[in-house]
Amino acid sequence: MNELETFAENHKGWLFRGHRCPNWKLTTTLERASKRCCVDQIKYERAVWGEFRRHAHSYGLARVPGDSDTIEWLALMQHYGAPTRLLDFTQSFWIALFFAFEEAESDCAVVALDPSSLAEDEAGKDYNMVVRENIDHGLHIDDFLRKTVPFYTNERLAIQKGIFVYSLNMRRPFHDLVLQNEKKFRILTVCASLFTDIRNKLNEFNCNSRVLFPGIEGYAWYFKNHTF
């Protein structure tokens, strides 16, 4: 546990992501879905993007983003499980550790990414429009990675201290762009022998599915990884 605490302390201010398997690459749900369906990633995203926005209003959402709110639309899609170009990170090492070990059956990992190695948004540029034109027309392509949070967040994203990292180049695998641009990232392998201690420590922090996933669903999931 000391190694975990030291890693968290030494990487304050970084972004974190939990992986159930240490050898997983940084890949988006869009990459995985388009590959599984044997469809070009650009065409796949464009189709999902159009269909989701066309029908989302019929599912009783408390809020439907405006037509120009591209980032909020993508975050909403990600929230409900649609494949997107967004890759989830959190600003909390311990929350990332929870996602890494929650369903792991052997060693897992936490990936730490230095946000200062990501591209900065240009002042005055509307990235809702940039991303929209990138999806619809393939404009603004570059090999940088950027971070974003929608202006209107949801409860789960706020509680999980979530932040998204995304690319404007759907021709390149996300992980390749991380390596090409020499992003500063570290991978900490977490031994399965620590899982009991991790469970106890995270519960002390109230870092479990009952808290991170508000509602009856998160409460039910809580019992999958809980001892009385």
XYZ file of C-alpha atoms in Angstrom:
228
model
C 0.000 0.000 0.000
C 2.924 2.333 0.636
C 3.870 2.117 -3.035
C 0.354 3.162 -4.046
C 0.343 6.101 -1.668
C 3.784 7.206 -2.875
C 2.688 6.989 -6.514
C -0.402 9.102 -5.759
C 1.697 11.666 -3.887
C 4.350 11.880 -6.617
C 1.774 12.450 -9.364
C -0.459 15.087 -7.836
C -2.204 17.119 -10.517
C -1.958 14.330 -13.103
C -4.883 12.549 -14.764
C -5.538 8.908 -13.924
C -7.271 5.962 -15.530
C -7.850 2.484 -14.144
C -7.228 -0.605 -16.284
C -8.437 -4.054 -15.285
C -5.454 -5.553 -17.155
C -1.927 -4.079 -16.971
C -1.249 -4.706 -20.684
C -4.292 -2.772 -21.959
C -3.542 0.084 -24.333
C -5.194 3.490 -24.165
C -8.075 2.965 -26.588
C -11.456 4.660 -26.880
C -14.825 2.930 -26.956
C -15.153 4.222 -30.532
C -11.952 2.459 -31.577
C -13.041 -0.821 -30.004
C -16.605 -0.717 -31.357
C -15.650 0.179 -34.929
C -12.974 -2.526 -34.963
C -15.387 -5.113 -33.569
C -17.983 -4.202 -36.196
C -15.375 -4.054 -38.996
C -16.411 -0.494 -39.901
C -14.221 2.520 -40.647
C -13.936 4.530 -37.435
C -14.757 7.862 -39.089
C -17.894 6.566 -40.783
C -18.919 4.697 -37.635
C -18.629 7.778 -35.431
C -20.547 9.924 -37.920
C -23.399 7.403 -38.003
C -23.609 6.972 -34.213
C -23.339 10.733 -33.716
C -26.270 11.397 -36.037
C -28.533 8.616 -34.793
C -28.006 9.302 -31.082
C -28.789 13.003 -31.382
C -31.815 12.277 -33.529
C -33.475 9.974 -31.007
C -32.104 10.926 -27.563
C -34.977 13.325 -26.811
C -37.498 10.459 -26.846
C -35.913 8.786 -23.795
C -37.069 11.260 -21.160
C -33.739 12.984 -20.537
C -33.808 15.782 -17.971
C -31.716 17.895 -20.325
C -31.020 17.575 -24.049
C -27.903 19.518 -25.169
C -28.245 22.257 -27.741
C -27.348 21.541 -31.329
C -24.040 23.415 -31.015
C -23.018 21.755 -27.715
C -20.792 19.111 -29.293
C -18.718 18.284 -26.208
C -21.811 17.972 -24.044
C -23.397 15.641 -26.605
C -20.299 13.438 -26.661
C -20.177 13.394 -22.858
C -23.843 12.400 -22.742
C -23.223 9.607 -25.230
C -20.240 8.416 -23.206
C -22.279 8.570 -20.002
C -24.891 6.181 -21.355
C -22.465 3.803 -23.028
C -22.441 4.899 -26.678
C -19.017 4.610 -28.371
C -17.218 7.962 -28.606
C -13.763 9.430 -29.200
C -13.581 10.530 -25.562
C -11.314 8.624 -23.190
C -12.296 8.811 -19.531
C -9.805 9.977 -16.944
C -10.204 11.178 -13.384
C -8.302 13.721 -11.341
C -8.228 11.264 -8.421
C -5.697 8.439 -8.207
C -7.923 6.565 -5.757
C -10.992 6.712 -7.989
C -8.890 5.363 -10.873
C -7.646 2.605 -8.576
C -11.255 1.700 -7.792
C -12.064 1.313 -11.492
C -8.895 -0.741 -11.990
C -9.498 -3.284 -9.258
C -13.313 -3.381 -9.040
C -13.747 -6.285 -11.467
C -10.129 -7.407 -11.832
C -9.401 -11.087 -11.285
C -5.623 -10.675 -11.274
C -3.127 -7.800 -11.340
C -4.539 -4.509 -12.629
C -3.035 -1.090 -13.378
C -3.431 2.654 -12.994
C -2.292 4.877 -15.868
C -1.156 8.405 -14.985
C -1.026 11.094 -17.679
C 0.626 14.477 -17.189
C -1.919 17.085 -18.380
C 0.858 19.592 -19.061
C 1.992 17.379 -21.947
C -1.388 17.783 -23.705
C -2.155 20.524 -26.235
C -3.562 23.736 -24.818
C -6.801 25.088 -26.268
C -6.207 28.197 -28.358
C -7.759 31.334 -26.886
C -10.925 32.401 -28.641
C -11.358 29.158 -30.556
C -14.719 27.401 -30.225
C -13.838 23.731 -29.722
C -17.491 22.715 -29.860
C -17.392 23.878 -33.468
C -13.928 22.413 -34.098
C -14.980 18.938 -32.950
C -18.322 19.190 -34.761
C -16.630 20.064 -38.057
C -14.084 17.313 -37.451
C -16.875 14.740 -37.076
C -19.067 16.014 -39.915
C -16.474 17.051 -42.487
C -13.048 15.775 -41.365
C -11.690 19.293 -40.752
C -9.081 20.501 -38.220
C -7.148 17.207 -38.192
C -3.954 17.193 -36.133
C -2.029 14.705 -34.007
C -2.409 16.459 -30.658
C -4.391 15.234 -27.675
C -6.578 17.612 -25.691
C -8.532 17.506 -22.457
C -12.075 18.768 -21.978
C -15.075 18.816 -19.662
C -18.548 19.835 -20.881
C -19.927 23.116 -19.531
C -22.975 21.262 -18.200
C -21.757 18.170 -16.355
C -23.766 15.350 -14.825
C -23.780 14.126 -11.241
C -21.706 11.041 -11.957
C -19.006 12.960 -13.832
C -18.747 15.488 -10.988
C -18.535 12.855 -8.245
C -15.942 10.834 -10.156
C -13.874 13.993 -10.800
C -14.027 13.024 -14.444
C -12.242 14.644 -17.348
C -12.004 13.559 -20.994
C -9.012 13.348 -23.318
C -9.669 13.251 -27.052
C -8.065 13.378 -30.499
C -8.950 15.145 -33.743
C -7.323 12.421 -35.836
C -9.581 9.390 -36.154
C -7.153 7.799 -38.626
C -4.668 7.108 -35.857
C -5.070 4.855 -32.806
C -5.256 6.870 -29.598
C -2.361 4.973 -28.034
C -0.127 5.684 -31.042
C -0.758 9.405 -30.636
C 0.205 9.167 -26.971
C 3.509 7.541 -27.918
C 4.172 9.751 -30.959
C 3.726 12.981 -29.066
C 5.827 11.758 -26.152
C 3.081 12.355 -23.661
C 4.291 11.953 -20.123
C 2.526 8.918 -18.754
C 3.274 6.221 -16.218
C 1.739 2.815 -15.627
C 1.564 1.431 -12.102
C 0.871 -2.308 -11.897
C -1.246 -3.169 -8.869
C -0.751 -6.656 -7.454
C -3.859 -8.736 -6.783
C -2.468 -9.595 -3.346
C -3.266 -5.994 -2.318
C -6.961 -6.156 -3.234
C -8.210 -6.766 0.320
C -6.206 -3.811 1.649
C -7.309 -1.669 -1.298
C -10.969 -2.501 -0.696
C -10.685 -1.509 2.954
C -8.841 1.733 2.193
C -11.236 2.808 -0.556
C -14.215 2.146 1.679
C -12.593 4.349 4.323
C -12.548 7.097 1.646
C -16.149 6.295 0.690
C -14.734 5.453 -2.732
C -17.027 2.670 -3.920
C -19.832 2.138 -6.428
C -22.489 3.197 -3.930
C -20.961 6.702 -3.963
C -19.452 6.907 -7.449
C -22.641 5.711 -9.172
C -25.539 7.507 -7.442
C -28.827 5.625 -7.422
C -30.073 2.094 -6.875
C -27.827 0.696 -9.630
C -24.640 1.842 -7.910
C -25.965 0.600 -4.561
C -26.610 -2.851 -6.038
C -23.140 -2.959 -7.649
C -21.660 -2.124 -4.256
C -22.388 -5.621 -2.990
C -20.314 -7.254 -5.738
C -17.161 -6.041 -4.014
C -18.115 -5.674 -0.379
C -17.470 -7.666 2.757
C -19.597 -7.392 5.881
